[in-house]
Tab-separated table of C-alpha atoms and ligand atoms in Angstrom:
chain	number	residue	atom	x	y	z
A	132	MET	CA	0.000	0.000	0.000
A	133	SER	CA	1.289	3.449	-0.800
A	134	GLN	CA	0.028	6.818	0.391
A	135	HIS	CA	-0.267	9.721	-2.031
A	136	SER	CA	-0.105	13.439	-1.185
A	137	LYS	CA	-0.096	16.617	-3.237
A	138	VAL	CA	2.867	17.945	-1.271
A	139	LEU	CA	5.448	15.896	0.574
A	140	ILE	CA	7.627	17.883	2.977
A	141	ILE	CA	10.818	16.204	4.167
A	142	GLY	CA	12.142	17.747	7.394
A	143	SER	CA	10.420	19.795	10.071
A	144	GLY	CA	12.580	22.664	11.279
A	145	PRO	CA	11.406	26.260	10.814
A	146	ALA	CA	11.601	25.909	7.003
A	147	GLY	CA	9.609	22.673	6.737
A	148	LEU	CA	6.996	23.731	9.278
A	149	THR	CA	6.475	27.118	7.628
A	150	ALA	CA	6.094	25.375	4.274
A	151	ALA	CA	3.581	23.063	5.996
A	152	ILE	CA	1.561	25.986	7.421
A	153	TYR	CA	1.378	27.705	4.035
A	154	THR	CA	0.620	24.629	1.927
A	155	ALA	CA	-1.931	23.407	4.484
A	156	ARG	CA	-3.694	26.788	4.426
A	157	ALA	CA	-3.733	26.507	0.641
A	158	SER	CA	-5.725	23.244	1.094
A	159	LEU	CA	-2.883	21.113	-0.280
A	160	GLN	CA	-2.966	18.747	2.750
A	161	PRO	CA	0.798	18.292	2.983
A	162	LEU	CA	2.370	15.208	4.498
A	163	VAL	CA	5.395	16.109	6.621
A	164	ILE	CA	7.897	13.334	7.237
A	165	GLU	CA	9.427	15.085	10.181
A	166	GLY	CA	12.464	13.034	11.166
A	167	GLU	CA	13.411	10.707	13.973
A	168	PRO	CA	13.353	11.852	17.615
A	169	SER	CA	16.430	9.836	18.568
A	170	SER	CA	18.587	11.480	15.926
A	171	THR	CA	20.735	14.571	16.534
A	172	SER	CA	21.006	15.387	12.829
A	173	ASP	CA	17.450	15.253	11.556
A	174	GLN	CA	15.293	15.261	14.634
A	175	PRO	CA	11.725	16.635	14.394
A	176	GLY	CA	11.882	20.410	14.890
A	177	GLY	CA	15.441	20.639	13.560
A	178	GLN	CA	18.340	22.436	15.180
A	179	LEU	CA	16.096	24.595	17.384
A	180	MET	CA	15.394	21.457	19.423
A	181	LEU	CA	19.024	21.678	20.555
A	182	THR	CA	18.789	25.280	21.731
A	183	THR	CA	17.316	26.774	24.853
A	184	GLU	CA	16.076	30.352	24.670
A	185	VAL	CA	15.446	32.037	21.308
A	186	GLU	CA	15.399	35.799	21.741
A	187	ASN	CA	15.595	36.983	18.150
A	188	PHE	CA	12.529	35.395	16.580
A	189	PRO	CA	10.155	38.297	15.859
A	190	GLY	CA	6.912	38.262	17.810
A	191	PHE	CA	8.308	36.919	21.078
A	192	PRO	CA	9.544	39.947	23.034
A	193	GLU	CA	10.106	37.817	26.158
A	194	GLY	CA	11.950	35.140	24.148
A	195	ILE	CA	10.759	31.587	23.646
A	196	MET	CA	12.376	28.199	24.147
A	197	GLY	CA	13.486	26.653	20.818
A	198	PRO	CA	11.517	23.408	21.286
A	199	GLU	CA	8.369	25.345	22.259
A	200	LEU	CA	8.628	27.542	19.174
A	201	MET	CA	8.824	24.447	16.982
A	202	MET	CA	5.942	22.748	18.828
A	203	ARG	CA	3.782	25.820	18.222
A	204	CYS	CA	4.665	25.907	14.515
A	205	ARG	CA	3.772	22.220	14.292
A	206	GLU	CA	0.401	22.817	15.994
A	207	GLN	CA	-0.252	25.700	13.619
A	208	ALA	CA	0.388	23.474	10.588
A	209	ALA	CA	-1.716	20.629	12.044
A	210	ARG	CA	-4.593	23.061	12.640
A	211	PHE	CA	-4.842	23.632	8.890
A	212	GLY	CA	-4.672	19.942	8.041
A	213	ALA	CA	-0.968	19.081	7.702
A	214	GLN	CA	-0.270	15.447	8.515
A	215	PHE	CA	2.882	14.349	10.314
A	216	LEU	CA	4.847	11.175	10.223
A	217	THR	CA	7.587	10.881	12.849
A	218	GLU	CA	9.961	8.871	10.710
A	219	LYS	CA	13.010	9.351	8.565
A	220	VAL	CA	12.889	9.012	4.775
A	221	THR	CA	15.206	6.165	3.825
A	222	LYS	CA	15.043	6.337	0.011
A	223	ILE	CA	13.729	8.622	-2.721
A	224	ASP	CA	13.111	8.389	-6.445
A	225	PHE	CA	12.491	11.708	-8.184
A	226	SER	CA	13.144	10.388	-11.714
A	227	ALA	CA	9.465	10.425	-12.701
A	228	ARG	CA	6.161	11.823	-11.455
A	229	PRO	CA	4.590	11.169	-9.089
A	230	PHE	CA	7.735	11.448	-7.002
A	231	GLN	CA	8.425	8.537	-4.685
A	232	ALA	CA	9.767	8.244	-1.153
A	233	TRP	CA	10.162	5.349	1.228
A	234	VAL	CA	10.332	5.010	4.987
A	235	ARG	CA	11.928	1.562	5.113
A	236	ASP	CA	9.372	-0.529	3.152
A	237	GLN	CA	6.490	1.949	3.468
A	238	HIS	CA	5.905	3.695	0.119
A	239	TYR	CA	4.809	7.320	-0.426
A	240	THR	CA	4.057	9.163	-3.654
A	241	ALA	CA	3.645	12.901	-4.158
A	242	ASP	CA	2.867	15.436	-6.879
A	243	SER	CA	5.513	17.777	-5.437
A	244	VAL	CA	8.247	17.657	-2.806
A	245	ILE	CA	9.680	20.301	-0.493
A	246	VAL	CA	13.107	19.375	0.878
A	247	SER	CA	13.846	21.004	4.232
A	248	THR	CA	16.185	18.522	5.865
A	249	GLY	CA	18.433	21.232	7.318
A	250	ALA	CA	22.051	21.082	8.313
A	251	GLN	CA	23.937	20.084	11.377
A	252	SER	CA	26.818	21.790	13.105
A	253	LEU	CA	29.870	19.611	13.239
A	254	MET	CA	30.635	18.822	16.847
A	255	LEU	CA	33.816	17.738	18.592
A	256	GLY	CA	32.453	14.277	19.330
A	257	LEU	CA	32.756	14.534	23.110
A	258	PRO	CA	30.149	12.595	25.113
A	259	GLU	CA	29.215	15.617	27.284
A	260	GLU	CA	28.232	17.721	24.250
A	261	GLN	CA	24.690	16.277	24.146
A	262	ARG	CA	24.138	17.186	27.803
A	263	LEU	CA	25.658	20.694	27.748
A	264	ILE	CA	24.359	22.010	24.417
A	265	GLY	CA	22.212	25.026	25.283
A	266	HIS	CA	23.800	25.152	28.752
A	267	GLY	CA	26.979	27.077	27.994
A	268	LEU	CA	27.820	25.040	24.903
A	269	SER	CA	26.612	26.567	21.661
A	270	THR	CA	27.124	26.399	17.920
A	271	CYS	CA	25.628	29.809	17.130
A	272	ALA	CA	27.061	33.115	18.349
A	273	THR	CA	24.246	35.149	16.789
A	274	CYS	CA	21.733	33.066	18.742
A	275	ASP	CA	23.448	32.766	22.112
A	276	GLY	CA	26.199	35.429	22.367
A	277	PHE	CA	23.938	37.729	24.355
A	278	PHE	CA	23.888	35.280	27.285
A	279	PHE	CA	27.646	35.636	27.829
A	280	ARG	CA	27.872	39.281	28.834
A	281	ASN	CA	31.150	39.991	30.701
A	282	GLN	CA	32.138	36.321	30.743
A	283	GLU	CA	35.260	34.508	29.597
A	284	ILE	CA	34.533	32.091	26.792
A	285	ILE	CA	36.226	30.070	24.060
A	286	VAL	CA	35.578	29.485	20.379
A	287	VAL	CA	36.847	26.233	18.862
A	288	GLY	CA	38.018	26.293	15.240
A	289	GLY	CA	40.338	28.164	12.931
A	290	GLY	CA	38.208	28.932	9.881
A	291	ASP	CA	36.186	31.991	8.888
A	292	SER	CA	33.242	30.793	10.984
A	293	ALA	CA	35.325	30.626	14.163
A	294	LEU	CA	36.843	34.056	13.613
A	295	GLU	CA	33.533	35.635	12.684
A	296	GLU	CA	31.856	34.114	15.737
A	297	ALA	CA	34.733	35.252	17.971
A	298	GLN	CA	34.576	38.790	16.598
A	299	PHE	CA	30.826	38.932	17.194
A	300	LEU	CA	31.160	37.486	20.693
A	301	THR	CA	33.530	40.261	21.788
A	302	LYS	CA	30.476	42.539	21.832
A	303	PHE	CA	29.349	40.634	24.908
A	304	ALA	CA	32.138	38.560	26.437
A	305	SER	CA	35.034	40.071	28.404
A	306	LYS	CA	37.532	37.686	26.798
A	307	VAL	CA	37.334	35.291	23.850
A	308	SER	CA	40.046	32.650	23.407
A	309	ILE	CA	40.149	30.859	20.087
A	310	ILE	CA	41.293	27.254	20.399
A	311	VAL	CA	43.101	26.192	17.211
A	312	ARG	CA	44.267	22.618	16.689
A	313	ARG	CA	47.224	23.588	14.485
A	314	ASP	CA	49.614	26.561	14.512
A	315	THR	CA	47.917	28.270	11.580
A	316	LEU	CA	44.448	29.423	10.697
A	317	ARG	CA	42.363	28.342	7.746
A	318	ALA	CA	40.468	31.643	7.818
A	319	SER	CA	40.871	34.372	5.181
A	320	LYS	CA	43.600	37.004	5.658
A	321	ILE	CA	41.163	39.818	6.332
A	322	MET	CA	39.372	37.868	9.061
A	323	GLN	CA	42.742	36.982	10.591
A	324	GLU	CA	43.823	40.626	10.612
A	325	ARG	CA	40.566	41.692	12.283
A	326	ALA	CA	40.869	39.010	14.940
A	327	HIS	CA	44.501	39.888	15.694
A	328	ALA	CA	43.555	43.560	16.001
A	329	ASN	CA	40.790	42.875	18.511
A	330	PRO	CA	42.173	43.266	22.070
A	331	LYS	CA	39.530	40.935	23.505
A	332	ILE	CA	40.594	38.028	21.279
A	333	SER	CA	43.542	35.757	22.001
A	334	PHE	CA	44.658	32.494	20.382
A	335	VAL	CA	45.534	29.176	21.967
A	336	TRP	CA	47.552	27.322	19.311
A	337	ASN	CA	48.079	23.593	18.788
A	338	SER	CA	45.298	22.756	21.169
A	339	GLN	CA	42.406	20.362	21.125
A	340	VAL	CA	39.503	20.414	23.579
A	341	THR	CA	39.420	16.953	25.154
A	342	LYS	CA	36.681	17.567	27.723
A	343	ILE	CA	34.012	20.158	28.479
A	344	VAL	CA	33.616	20.420	32.229
A	345	GLY	CA	30.350	21.277	34.014
A	346	ASP	CA	27.292	19.664	35.570
A	347	ALA	CA	24.304	21.949	34.999
A	348	SER	CA	26.271	24.298	32.745
A	349	VAL	CA	29.768	24.770	31.361
A	350	SER	CA	32.449	25.728	33.906
A	351	GLY	CA	35.613	24.962	31.959
A	352	VAL	CA	37.466	22.851	29.433
A	353	GLU	CA	40.405	20.504	29.390
A	354	LEU	CA	42.928	20.951	26.584
A	355	ARG	CA	45.615	18.787	25.072
A	356	ASP	CA	48.621	20.241	23.268
A	357	THR	CA	48.610	18.572	19.841
A	358	VAL	CA	52.417	18.809	19.591
A	359	THR	CA	53.682	17.955	23.066
A	360	GLY	CA	50.661	16.049	24.383
A	361	ALA	CA	50.674	18.189	27.547
A	362	THR	CA	47.293	18.721	29.169
A	363	SER	CA	45.892	21.854	30.779
A	364	SER	CA	42.576	23.230	31.937
A	365	MET	CA	40.818	26.558	31.431
A	366	ALA	CA	37.951	28.066	33.419
A	367	VAL	CA	35.308	29.375	31.004
A	368	THR	CA	31.516	29.631	31.101
A	369	GLY	CA	30.952	29.410	27.366
A	370	VAL	CA	32.153	27.124	24.594
A	371	PHE	CA	31.285	27.937	20.984
A	372	VAL	CA	32.059	25.159	18.541
A	373	ALA	CA	32.650	26.592	15.054
A	374	ILE	CA	34.341	23.829	13.100
A	375	GLY	CA	31.923	23.799	10.173
A	376	HIS	CA	28.457	22.621	9.184
A	377	ARG	CA	27.187	19.685	7.189
A	378	PRO	CA	23.925	19.783	5.251
A	379	ASN	CA	21.665	16.730	5.534
A	380	THR	CA	21.675	15.844	1.848
A	381	ASP	CA	23.029	12.281	1.651
A	382	LEU	CA	19.583	11.117	0.495
A	383	PHE	CA	19.695	13.415	-2.545
A	384	ARG	CA	23.244	12.785	-3.740
A	385	GLY	CA	23.316	12.247	-7.507
A	386	VAL	CA	19.673	13.382	-7.794
A	387	LEU	CA	19.510	17.040	-6.782
A	388	ASP	CA	22.214	19.486	-7.820
A	389	MET	CA	24.440	20.352	-4.905
A	390	GLU	CA	27.665	22.209	-4.214
A	391	ASP	CA	30.830	20.249	-3.419
A	392	SER	CA	30.066	20.965	0.243
A	393	GLY	CA	26.700	19.203	-0.128
A	394	TYR	CA	24.414	22.255	0.059
A	395	LEU	CA	21.521	22.016	-2.410
A	396	ILE	CA	21.561	24.509	-5.252
A	397	THR	CA	18.378	26.484	-5.818
A	398	LYS	CA	17.630	28.803	-8.717
A	399	PRO	CA	18.556	32.320	-7.473
A	400	GLY	CA	15.647	34.188	-5.922
A	401	SER	CA	13.525	31.032	-5.687
A	402	THR	CA	13.390	27.602	-4.101
A	403	TYR	CA	13.389	25.654	-7.401
A	404	THR	CA	15.868	22.785	-7.580
A	405	ASN	CA	17.074	21.195	-10.835
A	406	ILE	CA	14.000	18.916	-10.801
A	407	ALA	CA	10.689	20.619	-11.642
A	408	GLY	CA	8.285	20.051	-8.761
A	409	VAL	CA	11.018	19.559	-6.148
A	410	PHE	CA	11.783	22.588	-4.001
A	411	ALA	CA	14.386	23.199	-1.301
A	412	CYS	CA	14.326	25.630	1.608
A	413	GLY	CA	16.071	26.392	4.881
A	414	ASP	CA	19.598	25.499	5.924
A	415	VAL	CA	19.834	22.619	3.455
A	416	GLN	CA	20.343	25.278	0.764
A	417	ASP	CA	21.676	28.182	2.856
A	418	HIS	CA	25.168	28.275	4.305
A	419	THR	CA	25.184	32.032	4.701
A	420	TYR	CA	22.429	33.113	7.079
A	421	ARG	CA	21.424	29.903	8.930
A	422	GLN	CA	18.816	31.629	11.087
A	423	ALA	CA	15.405	30.308	12.156
A	424	ILE	CA	13.708	33.348	10.677
A	425	THR	CA	15.496	33.111	7.321
A	426	ALA	CA	14.733	29.371	7.187
A	427	ALA	CA	11.075	30.132	7.923
A	428	GLY	CA	11.105	32.815	5.224
A	429	SER	CA	12.463	30.415	2.633
A	430	GLY	CA	9.914	27.799	3.765
A	431	CYS	CA	7.214	30.303	2.888
A	432	MET	CA	8.881	30.863	-0.506
A	433	ALA	CA	8.953	27.105	-1.154
A	434	ALA	CA	5.259	26.771	-0.318
A	435	ILE	CA	4.330	29.598	-2.686
A	436	ASP	CA	6.625	28.284	-5.448
A	437	CYS	CA	5.138	24.814	-4.972
A	438	GLU	CA	1.531	25.993	-4.947
A	439	ARG	CA	2.028	28.006	-8.155
A	440	TRP	CA	3.869	25.148	-9.829
A	441	LEU	CA	1.080	22.684	-8.952
A	442	GLU	CA	-1.537	25.101	-10.301
A	443	ALA	CA	0.380	25.434	-13.560
A	444	GLN	CA	0.332	21.637	-14.011
A	445	HIS	CA	-3.450	21.497	-14.307
B	75	NDP	P1	36.265	25.516	7.600
B	75	NDP	O1	36.203	24.117	7.126
B	75	NDP	O2	36.772	26.565	6.708
B	75	NDP	O3	37.162	25.559	8.925
B	75	NDP	C1	36.969	24.633	9.936
B	75	NDP	C2	37.989	24.943	11.011
B	75	NDP	O4	37.712	24.100	12.122
B	75	NDP	C3	39.433	24.647	10.584
B	75	NDP	O5	40.283	25.558	11.209
B	75	NDP	C4	39.646	23.232	11.118
B	75	NDP	O6	40.987	22.973	11.442
B	75	NDP	C5	38.850	23.294	12.391
B	75	NDP	N1	38.397	21.978	12.804
B	75	NDP	C6	37.741	21.052	12.066
B	75	NDP	N2	37.453	19.975	12.808
B	75	NDP	C7	37.954	20.207	14.028
B	75	NDP	C8	37.991	19.471	15.229
B	75	NDP	N3	37.432	18.261	15.328
B	75	NDP	N4	38.576	20.024	16.312
B	75	NDP	C9	39.126	21.252	16.247
B	75	NDP	N5	39.136	22.011	15.130
B	75	NDP	C10	38.555	21.493	14.036
B	75	NDP	O7	34.766	25.819	8.144
B	75	NDP	P2	34.057	27.222	8.414
B	75	NDP	O8	32.734	26.894	8.979
B	75	NDP	O9	34.921	28.116	9.188
B	75	NDP	O10	33.857	27.836	6.970
B	75	NDP	C11	33.114	27.126	5.979
B	75	NDP	C12	33.078	27.967	4.681
B	75	NDP	O11	32.274	29.120	4.898
B	75	NDP	C13	34.456	28.485	4.264
B	75	NDP	O12	34.525	28.485	2.881
B	75	NDP	C14	34.492	29.875	4.801
B	75	NDP	O13	35.356	30.734	4.091
B	75	NDP	C15	33.021	30.294	4.651
B	75	NDP	N6	32.683	31.345	5.619
B	75	NDP	C16	32.824	32.649	5.246
B	75	NDP	C17	32.543	33.662	6.124
B	75	NDP	C18	32.711	35.058	5.676
B	75	NDP	O14	33.256	35.266	4.618
B	75	NDP	N7	32.264	36.033	6.432
B	75	NDP	C19	32.064	33.404	7.490
B	75	NDP	C20	31.978	31.998	7.799
B	75	NDP	C21	32.285	31.035	6.882
B	75	NDP	P3	42.062	22.592	10.306
B	75	NDP	O15	42.378	23.885	9.611
B	75	NDP	O16	43.180	22.012	11.079
B	75	NDP	O17	41.389	21.597	9.392
């Protein structure tokens, strides 16, 4: 038995849920395959499920917890008739219409597809990361920098992301140490110059974070010198991991056009992919802004593009 829908939405962060609200209100009865709760990469609700307070989403002057914001968006979509399946798509076939998707051996067909599978921040792989994320450990300076006013914090990484995050964090923190695993940076020259010129930024070279210390929230880190092997500890209340992102696009490899880095390519100014009837929105196609509000905005674009495309087919 297979289930058919006019719109199949894969992924349920701010982009997918906004696309669901809009397509549901347009009476397209979308089916949202929202992801697997046990997963840290494509969990229902997306990356906001790993954050605590969101203070920059318009309309919530007191702030709102990330998971609550996503729960409300989900309720809003369900109110207009969106259906949800708490599973992970295991296979797709977009070579002919209707498009096909599978959750293990369960088969789904759809007239159109909106891909909103998001991205994940690369993490250090330390066991305590799961417990401390949102409690002093963060992957987004724009989101969480404000909470570290007058505190001493670290940024891990040596690329443009790390230096940009560090620069931004000096607006709030009293001191920002950048932990670099080699003795050189990967970041562009201009970003390096800016970081070196900032009196609040210092570098800790040849160092790898081996442990993040803290029970309820971060209180420090343990470091290992990558050259000598010597260990040391540092008292900090914030750890920002900025070692890169990875879009969740393995499912679409060889099917949808993507950059070498795996981000889906959409036609400029739209959410059209290389396959007519398949749209992409949110972080899966955006490595520049990566904000909940920009993801939501592109989810709205995908819904409108999809609705118009479906209309044009009849
Ligand atoms: P990059 O891949 O450029 O840099 C990742 C950095 O993290 C490297 O210094 C790398 O070290 C380090 N790293 C990787 N894994 C680990 C680990 N396990 N432990 C410690 N350190 C680690 O990623 P970015 O996110 O910085 O940048 C991605 C792309 O986005 C780049 O093309 C960049 O230029 C662009 N970008 C541009 C910006 C701008 O122009 N304003 C802002 C942000 C990003 P190593 O060098 O040893 O591999």
